[in-house]
Amino acid sequence: MSTPEREARPQQSPSPSSMSMRDLLASCVAAAAVSTPPREPSAVAVAQAAAAAAASQRPHAA
């Protein structure tokens, strides 16, 4: 059962001017981050990760 107060006020969607440019840009960045698939790692990143893994597995000299 709806109340007369709710029927009297029409639903208002936010107008473009009610959103700040900062909020608009932040929403665009968030949407792009969510919708963009992850990239393949570069050959340099793979080589660096392999070198770091190999270095961490070597015994340390006392």
mmCIF file with all atom_site columns, N, CA and C in Angstrom:
data_model
loop_
_atom_site.group_PDB
_atom_site.id
_atom_site.type_symbol
_atom_site.label_atom_id
_atom_site.label_alt_id
_atom_site.label_comp_id
_atom_site.label_asym_id
_atom_site.label_entity_id
_atom_site.label_seq_id
_atom_site.pdbx_PDB_ins_code
_atom_site.Cartn_x
_atom_site.Cartn_y
_atom_site.Cartn_z
_atom_site.occupancy
_atom_site.B_iso_or_equiv
_atom_site.pdbx_formal_charge
_atom_site.auth_seq_id
_atom_site.auth_comp_id
_atom_site.auth_asym_id
_atom_site.auth_atom_id
_atom_site.pdbx_PDB_model_num
ATOM 1   N N  . MET A 1 1  ? 0.850  -1.179  0.000   1.00 0.00 ? 1  MET A N  1
ATOM 2   C CA . MET A 1 1  ? 0.000  0.000   0.000   1.00 0.00 ? 1  MET A CA 1
ATOM 3   C C  . MET A 1 1  ? 0.891  1.236   0.000   1.00 0.00 ? 1  MET A C  1
ATOM 4   N N  . SER A 1 2  ? 0.754  2.067   -1.002  1.00 0.00 ? 2  SER A N  1
ATOM 5   C CA . SER A 1 2  ? 1.611  3.243   -1.080  1.00 0.00 ? 2  SER A CA 1
ATOM 6   C C  . SER A 1 2  ? 0.978  4.410   -0.330  1.00 0.00 ? 2  SER A C  1
ATOM 7   N N  . THR A 1 3  ? 1.837  5.290   0.099   1.00 0.00 ? 3  THR A N  1
ATOM 8   C CA . THR A 1 3  ? 1.364  6.465   0.834   1.00 0.00 ? 3  THR A CA 1
ATOM 9   C C  . THR A 1 3  ? 1.194  7.626   -0.126  1.00 0.00 ? 3  THR A C  1
ATOM 10  N N  . PRO A 1 4  ? 0.300  8.553   0.158   1.00 0.00 ? 4  PRO A N  1
ATOM 11  C CA . PRO A 1 4  ? 0.094  9.704   -0.742  1.00 0.00 ? 4  PRO A CA 1
ATOM 12  C C  . PRO A 1 4  ? 1.346  10.565  -0.902  1.00 0.00 ? 4  PRO A C  1
ATOM 13  N N  . GLU A 1 5  ? 2.198  10.614  0.131   1.00 0.00 ? 5  GLU A N  1
ATOM 14  C CA . GLU A 1 5  ? 3.417  11.425  0.027   1.00 0.00 ? 5  GLU A CA 1
ATOM 15  C C  . GLU A 1 5  ? 4.331  10.890  -1.075  1.00 0.00 ? 5  GLU A C  1
ATOM 16  N N  . ARG A 1 6  ? 4.416  9.577   -1.161  1.00 0.00 ? 6  ARG A N  1
ATOM 17  C CA . ARG A 1 6  ? 5.288  8.993   -2.185  1.00 0.00 ? 6  ARG A CA 1
ATOM 18  C C  . ARG A 1 6  ? 4.709  9.185   -3.575  1.00 0.00 ? 6  ARG A C  1
ATOM 19  N N  . GLU A 1 7  ? 3.424  9.143   -3.703  1.00 0.00 ? 7  GLU A N  1
ATOM 20  C CA . GLU A 1 7  ? 2.794  9.336   -5.005  1.00 0.00 ? 7  GLU A CA 1
ATOM 21  C C  . GLU A 1 7  ? 2.913  10.780  -5.477  1.00 0.00 ? 7  GLU A C  1
ATOM 22  N N  . ALA A 1 8  ? 2.968  11.707  -4.545  1.00 0.00 ? 8  ALA A N  1
ATOM 23  C CA . ALA A 1 8  ? 3.016  13.122  -4.903  1.00 0.00 ? 8  ALA A CA 1
ATOM 24  C C  . ALA A 1 8  ? 4.386  13.509  -5.477  1.00 0.00 ? 8  ALA A C  1
ATOM 25  N N  . ARG A 1 9  ? 5.459  12.825  -5.038  1.00 0.00 ? 9  ARG A N  1
ATOM 26  C CA . ARG A 1 9  ? 6.804  13.163  -5.502  1.00 0.00 ? 9  ARG A CA 1
ATOM 27  C C  . ARG A 1 9  ? 7.221  12.225  -6.625  1.00 0.00 ? 9  ARG A C  1
ATOM 28  N N  . PRO A 1 10 ? 7.449  12.738  -7.813  1.00 0.00 ? 10 PRO A N  1
ATOM 29  C CA . PRO A 1 10 ? 7.927  11.862  -8.889  1.00 0.00 ? 10 PRO A CA 1
ATOM 30  C C  . PRO A 1 10 ? 9.387  11.474  -8.641  1.00 0.00 ? 10 PRO A C  1
ATOM 31  N N  . GLN A 1 11 ? 9.764  10.320  -9.133  1.00 0.00 ? 11 GLN A N  1
ATOM 32  C CA . GLN A 1 11 ? 11.151 9.875   -9.001  1.00 0.00 ? 11 GLN A CA 1
ATOM 33  C C  . GLN A 1 11 ? 12.039 10.751  -9.874  1.00 0.00 ? 11 GLN A C  1
ATOM 34  N N  . GLN A 1 12 ? 13.109 11.241  -9.295  1.00 0.00 ? 12 GLN A N  1
ATOM 35  C CA . GLN A 1 12 ? 14.030 12.085  -10.058 1.00 0.00 ? 12 GLN A CA 1
ATOM 36  C C  . GLN A 1 12 ? 15.363 11.375  -10.188 1.00 0.00 ? 12 GLN A C  1
ATOM 37  N N  . SER A 1 13 ? 15.837 11.279  -11.402 1.00 0.00 ? 13 SER A N  1
ATOM 38  C CA . SER A 1 13 ? 17.174 10.738  -11.606 1.00 0.00 ? 13 SER A CA 1
ATOM 39  C C  . SER A 1 13 ? 18.155 11.895  -11.522 1.00 0.00 ? 13 SER A C  1
ATOM 40  N N  . PRO A 1 14 ? 19.382 11.616  -11.108 1.00 0.00 ? 14 PRO A N  1
ATOM 41  C CA . PRO A 1 14 ? 20.348 12.714  -10.993 1.00 0.00 ? 14 PRO A CA 1
ATOM 42  C C  . PRO A 1 14 ? 20.616 13.357  -12.348 1.00 0.00 ? 14 PRO A C  1
ATOM 43  N N  . SER A 1 15 ? 20.619 14.654  -12.356 1.00 0.00 ? 15 SER A N  1
ATOM 44  C CA . SER A 1 15 ? 20.918 15.356  -13.602 1.00 0.00 ? 15 SER A CA 1
ATOM 45  C C  . SER A 1 15 ? 22.431 15.415  -13.780 1.00 0.00 ? 15 SER A C  1
ATOM 46  N N  . PRO A 1 16 ? 22.902 15.573  -14.998 1.00 0.00 ? 16 PRO A N  1
ATOM 47  C CA . PRO A 1 16 ? 24.351 15.620  -15.215 1.00 0.00 ? 16 PRO A CA 1
ATOM 48  C C  . PRO A 1 16 ? 25.047 16.710  -14.402 1.00 0.00 ? 16 PRO A C  1
ATOM 49  N N  . SER A 1 17 ? 24.361 17.798  -14.132 1.00 0.00 ? 17 SER A N  1
ATOM 50  C CA . SER A 1 17 ? 25.002 18.877  -13.396 1.00 0.00 ? 17 SER A CA 1
ATOM 51  C C  . SER A 1 17 ? 25.093 18.594  -11.897 1.00 0.00 ? 17 SER A C  1
ATOM 52  N N  . SER A 1 18 ? 24.337 17.590  -11.402 1.00 0.00 ? 18 SER A N  1
ATOM 53  C CA . SER A 1 18 ? 24.396 17.293  -9.977  1.00 0.00 ? 18 SER A CA 1
ATOM 54  C C  . SER A 1 18 ? 25.580 16.400  -9.630  1.00 0.00 ? 18 SER A C  1
ATOM 55  N N  . MET A 1 19 ? 26.273 15.862  -10.637 1.00 0.00 ? 19 MET A N  1
ATOM 56  C CA . MET A 1 19 ? 27.431 15.009  -10.407 1.00 0.00 ? 19 MET A CA 1
ATOM 57  C C  . MET A 1 19 ? 28.695 15.816  -10.681 1.00 0.00 ? 19 MET A C  1
ATOM 58  N N  . SER A 1 20 ? 29.646 15.754  -9.765  1.00 0.00 ? 20 SER A N  1
ATOM 59  C CA . SER A 1 20 ? 30.881 16.512  -9.961  1.00 0.00 ? 20 SER A CA 1
ATOM 60  C C  . SER A 1 20 ? 31.736 15.846  -11.043 1.00 0.00 ? 20 SER A C  1
ATOM 61  N N  . MET A 1 21 ? 32.595 16.613  -11.643 1.00 0.00 ? 21 MET A N  1
ATOM 62  C CA . MET A 1 21 ? 33.483 16.079  -12.674 1.00 0.00 ? 21 MET A CA 1
ATOM 63  C C  . MET A 1 21 ? 34.390 15.010  -12.074 1.00 0.00 ? 21 MET A C  1
ATOM 64  N N  . ARG A 1 22 ? 34.804 15.200  -10.835 1.00 0.00 ? 22 ARG A N  1
ATOM 65  C CA . ARG A 1 22 ? 35.661 14.215  -10.164 1.00 0.00 ? 22 ARG A CA 1
ATOM 66  C C  . ARG A 1 22 ? 34.936 12.875  -10.036 1.00 0.00 ? 22 ARG A C  1
ATOM 67  N N  . ASP A 1 23 ? 33.662 12.916  -9.614  1.00 0.00 ? 23 ASP A N  1
ATOM 68  C CA . ASP A 1 23 ? 32.886 11.686  -9.483  1.00 0.00 ? 23 ASP A CA 1
ATOM 69  C C  . ASP A 1 23 ? 32.660 11.034  -10.844 1.00 0.00 ? 23 ASP A C  1
ATOM 70  N N  . LEU A 1 24 ? 32.405 11.833  -11.853 1.00 0.00 ? 24 LEU A N  1
ATOM 71  C CA . LEU A 1 24 ? 32.194 11.310  -13.193 1.00 0.00 ? 24 LEU A CA 1
ATOM 72  C C  . LEU A 1 24 ? 33.450 10.606  -13.709 1.00 0.00 ? 24 LEU A C  1
ATOM 73  N N  . LEU A 1 25 ? 34.600 11.246  -13.556 1.00 0.00 ? 25 LEU A N  1
ATOM 74  C CA . LEU A 1 25 ? 35.850 10.639  -14.007 1.00 0.00 ? 25 LEU A CA 1
ATOM 75  C C  . LEU A 1 25 ? 36.177 9.390   -13.205 1.00 0.00 ? 25 LEU A C  1
ATOM 76  N N  . ALA A 1 26 ? 35.924 9.408   -11.904 1.00 0.00 ? 26 ALA A N  1
ATOM 77  C CA . ALA A 1 26 ? 36.185 8.241   -11.062 1.00 0.00 ? 26 ALA A CA 1
ATOM 78  C C  . ALA A 1 26 ? 35.311 7.066   -11.493 1.00 0.00 ? 26 ALA A C  1
ATOM 79  N N  . SER A 1 27 ? 34.065 7.335   -11.852 1.00 0.00 ? 27 SER A N  1
ATOM 80  C CA . SER A 1 27 ? 33.190 6.251   -12.292 1.00 0.00 ? 27 SER A CA 1
ATOM 81  C C  . SER A 1 27 ? 33.657 5.682   -13.629 1.00 0.00 ? 27 SER A C  1
ATOM 82  N N  . CYS A 1 28 ? 34.180 6.538   -14.499 1.00 0.00 ? 28 CYS A N  1
ATOM 83  C CA . CYS A 1 28 ? 34.703 6.066   -15.781 1.00 0.00 ? 28 CYS A CA 1
ATOM 84  C C  . CYS A 1 28 ? 35.946 5.193   -15.584 1.00 0.00 ? 28 CYS A C  1
ATOM 85  N N  . VAL A 1 29 ? 36.825 5.600   -14.684 1.00 0.00 ? 29 VAL A N  1
ATOM 86  C CA . VAL A 1 29 ? 38.032 4.823   -14.402 1.00 0.00 ? 29 VAL A CA 1
ATOM 87  C C  . VAL A 1 29 ? 37.658 3.476   -13.795 1.00 0.00 ? 29 VAL A C  1
ATOM 88  N N  . ALA A 1 30 ? 36.702 3.477   -12.875 1.00 0.00 ? 30 ALA A N  1
ATOM 89  C CA . ALA A 1 30 ? 36.268 2.229   -12.254 1.00 0.00 ? 30 ALA A CA 1
ATOM 90  C C  . ALA A 1 30 ? 35.641 1.299   -13.284 1.00 0.00 ? 30 ALA A C  1
ATOM 91  N N  . ALA A 1 31 ? 34.827 1.837   -14.173 1.00 0.00 ? 31 ALA A N  1
ATOM 92  C CA . ALA A 1 31 ? 34.193 1.016   -15.205 1.00 0.00 ? 31 ALA A CA 1
ATOM 93  C C  . ALA A 1 31 ? 35.245 0.429   -16.147 1.00 0.00 ? 31 ALA A C  1
ATOM 94  N N  . ALA A 1 32 ? 36.236 1.218   -16.498 1.00 0.00 ? 32 ALA A N  1
ATOM 95  C CA . ALA A 1 32 ? 37.285 0.715   -17.387 1.00 0.00 ? 32 ALA A CA 1
ATOM 96  C C  . ALA A 1 32 ? 38.112 -0.372  -16.697 1.00 0.00 ? 32 ALA A C  1
ATOM 97  N N  . ALA A 1 33 ? 38.385 -0.197  -15.415 1.00 0.00 ? 33 ALA A N  1
ATOM 98  C CA . ALA A 1 33 ? 39.172 -1.190  -14.677 1.00 0.00 ? 33 ALA A CA 1
ATOM 99  C C  . ALA A 1 33 ? 38.424 -2.515  -14.570 1.00 0.00 ? 33 ALA A C  1
ATOM 100 N N  . VAL A 1 34 ? 37.129 -2.441  -14.387 1.00 0.00 ? 34 VAL A N  1
ATOM 101 C CA . VAL A 1 34 ? 36.332 -3.651  -14.234 1.00 0.00 ? 34 VAL A CA 1
ATOM 102 C C  . VAL A 1 34 ? 36.125 -4.351  -15.571 1.00 0.00 ? 34 VAL A C  1
ATOM 103 N N  . SER A 1 35 ? 35.988 -3.595  -16.644 1.00 0.00 ? 35 SER A N  1
ATOM 104 C CA . SER A 1 35 ? 35.644 -4.193  -17.930 1.00 0.00 ? 35 SER A CA 1
ATOM 105 C C  . SER A 1 35 ? 36.855 -4.544  -18.790 1.00 0.00 ? 35 SER A C  1
ATOM 106 N N  . THR A 1 36 ? 38.057 -4.139  -18.393 1.00 0.00 ? 36 THR A N  1
ATOM 107 C CA . THR A 1 36 ? 39.257 -4.423  -19.179 1.00 0.00 ? 36 THR A CA 1
ATOM 108 C C  . THR A 1 36 ? 39.903 -5.711  -18.680 1.00 0.00 ? 36 THR A C  1
ATOM 109 N N  . PRO A 1 37 ? 40.100 -6.701  -19.557 1.00 0.00 ? 37 PRO A N  1
ATOM 110 C CA . PRO A 1 37 ? 40.739 -7.948  -19.108 1.00 0.00 ? 37 PRO A CA 1
ATOM 111 C C  . PRO A 1 37 ? 42.208 -7.702  -18.768 1.00 0.00 ? 37 PRO A C  1
ATOM 112 N N  . PRO A 1 38 ? 42.774 -8.525  -17.906 1.00 0.00 ? 38 PRO A N  1
ATOM 113 C CA . PRO A 1 38 ? 44.191 -8.339  -17.551 1.00 0.00 ? 38 PRO A CA 1
ATOM 114 C C  . PRO A 1 38 ? 45.092 -8.585  -18.751 1.00 0.00 ? 38 PRO A C  1
ATOM 115 N N  . ARG A 1 39 ? 46.199 -7.889  -18.781 1.00 0.00 ? 39 ARG A N  1
ATOM 116 C CA . ARG A 1 39 ? 47.155 -8.043  -19.884 1.00 0.00 ? 39 ARG A CA 1
ATOM 117 C C  . ARG A 1 39 ? 48.127 -9.171  -19.576 1.00 0.00 ? 39 ARG A C  1
ATOM 118 N N  . GLU A 1 40 ? 48.686 -9.718  -20.634 1.00 0.00 ? 40 GLU A N  1
ATOM 119 C CA . GLU A 1 40 ? 49.753 -10.702 -20.478 1.00 0.00 ? 40 GLU A CA 1
ATOM 120 C C  . GLU A 1 40 ? 50.975 -9.986  -19.925 1.00 0.00 ? 40 GLU A C  1
ATOM 121 N N  . PRO A 1 41 ? 51.727 -10.610 -19.015 1.00 0.00 ? 41 PRO A N  1
ATOM 122 C CA . PRO A 1 41 ? 52.939 -9.950  -18.513 1.00 0.00 ? 41 PRO A CA 1
ATOM 123 C C  . PRO A 1 41 ? 53.980 -9.824  -19.632 1.00 0.00 ? 41 PRO A C  1
ATOM 124 N N  . SER A 1 42 ? 54.754 -8.760  -19.573 1.00 0.00 ? 42 SER A N  1
ATOM 125 C CA . SER A 1 42 ? 55.782 -8.555  -20.595 1.00 0.00 ? 42 SER A CA 1
ATOM 126 C C  . SER A 1 42 ? 56.935 -9.531  -20.372 1.00 0.00 ? 42 SER A C  1
ATOM 127 N N  . ALA A 1 43 ? 57.748 -9.713  -21.389 1.00 0.00 ? 43 ALA A N  1
ATOM 128 C CA . ALA A 1 43 ? 58.901 -10.613 -21.294 1.00 0.00 ? 43 ALA A CA 1
ATOM 129 C C  . ALA A 1 43 ? 59.870 -10.128 -20.227 1.00 0.00 ? 43 ALA A C  1
ATOM 130 N N  . VAL A 1 44 ? 60.002 -8.819  -20.087 1.00 0.00 ? 44 VAL A N  1
ATOM 131 C CA . VAL A 1 44 ? 60.905 -8.252  -19.076 1.00 0.00 ? 44 VAL A CA 1
ATOM 132 C C  . VAL A 1 44 ? 60.391 -8.586  -17.678 1.00 0.00 ? 44 VAL A C  1
ATOM 133 N N  . ALA A 1 45 ? 59.086 -8.438  -17.461 1.00 0.00 ? 45 ALA A N  1
ATOM 134 C CA . ALA A 1 45 ? 58.506 -8.732  -16.151 1.00 0.00 ? 45 ALA A CA 1
ATOM 135 C C  . ALA A 1 45 ? 58.663 -10.210 -15.809 1.00 0.00 ? 45 ALA A C  1
ATOM 136 N N  . VAL A 1 46 ? 58.486 -11.082 -16.794 1.00 0.00 ? 46 VAL A N  1
ATOM 137 C CA . VAL A 1 46 ? 58.641 -12.521 -16.570 1.00 0.00 ? 46 VAL A CA 1
ATOM 138 C C  . VAL A 1 46 ? 60.088 -12.838 -16.213 1.00 0.00 ? 46 VAL A C  1
ATOM 139 N N  . ALA A 1 47 ? 61.033 -12.233 -16.920 1.00 0.00 ? 47 ALA A N  1
ATOM 140 C CA . ALA A 1 47 ? 62.452 -12.479 -16.644 1.00 0.00 ? 47 ALA A CA 1
ATOM 141 C C  . ALA A 1 47 ? 62.836 -11.962 -15.261 1.00 0.00 ? 47 ALA A C  1
ATOM 142 N N  . GLN A 1 48 ? 62.327 -10.798 -14.887 1.00 0.00 ? 48 GLN A N  1
ATOM 143 C CA . GLN A 1 48 ? 62.626 -10.257 -13.563 1.00 0.00 ? 48 GLN A CA 1
ATOM 144 C C  . GLN A 1 48 ? 62.043 -11.142 -12.466 1.00 0.00 ? 48 GLN A C  1
ATOM 145 N N  . ALA A 1 49 ? 60.833 -11.642 -12.660 1.00 0.00 ? 49 ALA A N  1
ATOM 146 C CA . ALA A 1 49 ? 60.208 -12.518 -11.665 1.00 0.00 ? 49 ALA A CA 1
ATOM 147 C C  . ALA A 1 49 ? 60.989 -13.824 -11.534 1.00 0.00 ? 49 ALA A C  1
ATOM 148 N N  . ALA A 1 50 ? 61.455 -14.356 -12.656 1.00 0.00 ? 50 ALA A N  1
ATOM 149 C CA . ALA A 1 50 ? 62.236 -15.595 -12.619 1.00 0.00 ? 50 ALA A CA 1
ATOM 150 C C  . ALA A 1 50 ? 63.560 -15.371 -11.907 1.00 0.00 ? 50 ALA A C  1
ATOM 151 N N  . ALA A 1 51 ? 64.210 -14.251 -12.156 1.00 0.00 ? 51 ALA A N  1
ATOM 152 C CA . ALA A 1 51 ? 65.480 -13.929 -11.500 1.00 0.00 ? 51 ALA A CA 1
ATOM 153 C C  . ALA A 1 51 ? 65.271 -13.747 -9.998  1.00 0.00 ? 51 ALA A C  1
ATOM 154 N N  . ALA A 1 52 ? 64.196 -13.095 -9.612  1.00 0.00 ? 52 ALA A N  1
ATOM 155 C CA . ALA A 1 52 ? 63.909 -12.879 -8.195  1.00 0.00 ? 52 ALA A CA 1
ATOM 156 C C  . ALA A 1 52 ? 63.602 -14.203 -7.506  1.00 0.00 ? 52 ALA A C  1
ATOM 157 N N  . ALA A 1 53 ? 62.883 -15.097 -8.183  1.00 0.00 ? 53 ALA A N  1
ATOM 158 C CA . ALA A 1 53 ? 62.576 -16.406 -7.605  1.00 0.00 ? 53 ALA A CA 1
ATOM 159 C C  . ALA A 1 53 ? 63.835 -17.234 -7.455  1.00 0.00 ? 53 ALA A C  1
ATOM 160 N N  . ALA A 1 54 ? 64.718 -17.183 -8.449  1.00 0.00 ? 54 ALA A N  1
ATOM 161 C CA . ALA A 1 54 ? 65.961 -17.924 -8.375  1.00 0.00 ? 54 ALA A CA 1
ATOM 162 C C  . ALA A 1 54 ? 66.856 -17.382 -7.266  1.00 0.00 ? 54 ALA A C  1
ATOM 163 N N  . ALA A 1 55 ? 66.883 -16.067 -7.101  1.00 0.00 ? 55 ALA A N  1
ATOM 164 C CA . ALA A 1 55 ? 67.710 -15.458 -6.058  1.00 0.00 ? 55 ALA A CA 1
ATOM 165 C C  . ALA A 1 55 ? 67.186 -15.793 -4.664  1.00 0.00 ? 55 ALA A C  1
ATOM 166 N N  . SER A 1 56 ? 65.885 -15.909 -4.519  1.00 0.00 ? 56 SER A N  1
ATOM 167 C CA . SER A 1 56 ? 65.320 -16.208 -3.200  1.00 0.00 ? 56 SER A CA 1
ATOM 168 C C  . SER A 1 56 ? 65.514 -17.679 -2.828  1.00 0.00 ? 56 SER A C  1
ATOM 169 N N  . GLN A 1 57 ? 65.767 -18.540 -3.807  1.00 0.00 ? 57 GLN A N  1
ATOM 170 C CA . GLN A 1 57 ? 65.963 -19.946 -3.531  1.00 0.00 ? 57 GLN A CA 1
ATOM 171 C C  . GLN A 1 57 ? 67.422 -20.302 -3.242  1.00 0.00 ? 57 GLN A C  1
ATOM 172 N N  . ARG A 1 58 ? 68.339 -19.405 -3.542  1.00 0.00 ? 58 ARG A N  1
ATOM 173 C CA . ARG A 1 58 ? 69.753 -19.662 -3.271  1.00 0.00 ? 58 ARG A CA 1
ATOM 174 C C  . ARG A 1 58 ? 70.021 -19.563 -1.782  1.00 0.00 ? 58 ARG A C  1
ATOM 175 N N  . PRO A 1 59 ? 70.846 -20.453 -1.233  1.00 0.00 ? 59 PRO A N  1
ATOM 176 C CA . PRO A 1 59 ? 71.177 -20.324 0.204   1.00 0.00 ? 59 PRO A CA 1
ATOM 177 C C  . PRO A 1 59 ? 72.053 -19.088 0.424   1.00 0.00 ? 59 PRO A C  1
ATOM 178 N N  . HIS A 1 60 ? 71.806 -18.425 1.513   1.00 0.00 ? 60 HIS A N  1
ATOM 179 C CA . HIS A 1 60 ? 72.584 -17.231 1.857   1.00 0.00 ? 60 HIS A CA 1
ATOM 180 C C  . HIS A 1 60 ? 73.898 -17.619 2.498   1.00 0.00 ? 60 HIS A C  1
ATOM 181 N N  . ALA A 1 61 ? 74.963 -16.948 2.134   1.00 0.00 ? 61 ALA A N  1
ATOM 182 C CA . ALA A 1 61 ? 76.280 -17.205 2.720   1.00 0.00 ? 61 ALA A CA 1
ATOM 183 C C  . ALA A 1 61 ? 76.309 -16.618 4.124   1.00 0.00 ? 61 ALA A C  1
ATOM 184 N N  . ALA A 1 62 ? 76.882 -17.373 5.055   1.00 0.00 ? 62 ALA A N  1
ATOM 185 C CA . ALA A 1 62 ? 76.931 -16.893 6.440   1.00 0.00 ? 62 ALA A CA 1
ATOM 186 C C  . ALA A 1 62 ? 78.171 -16.171 6.754   1.00 0.00 ? 62 ALA A C  1
#
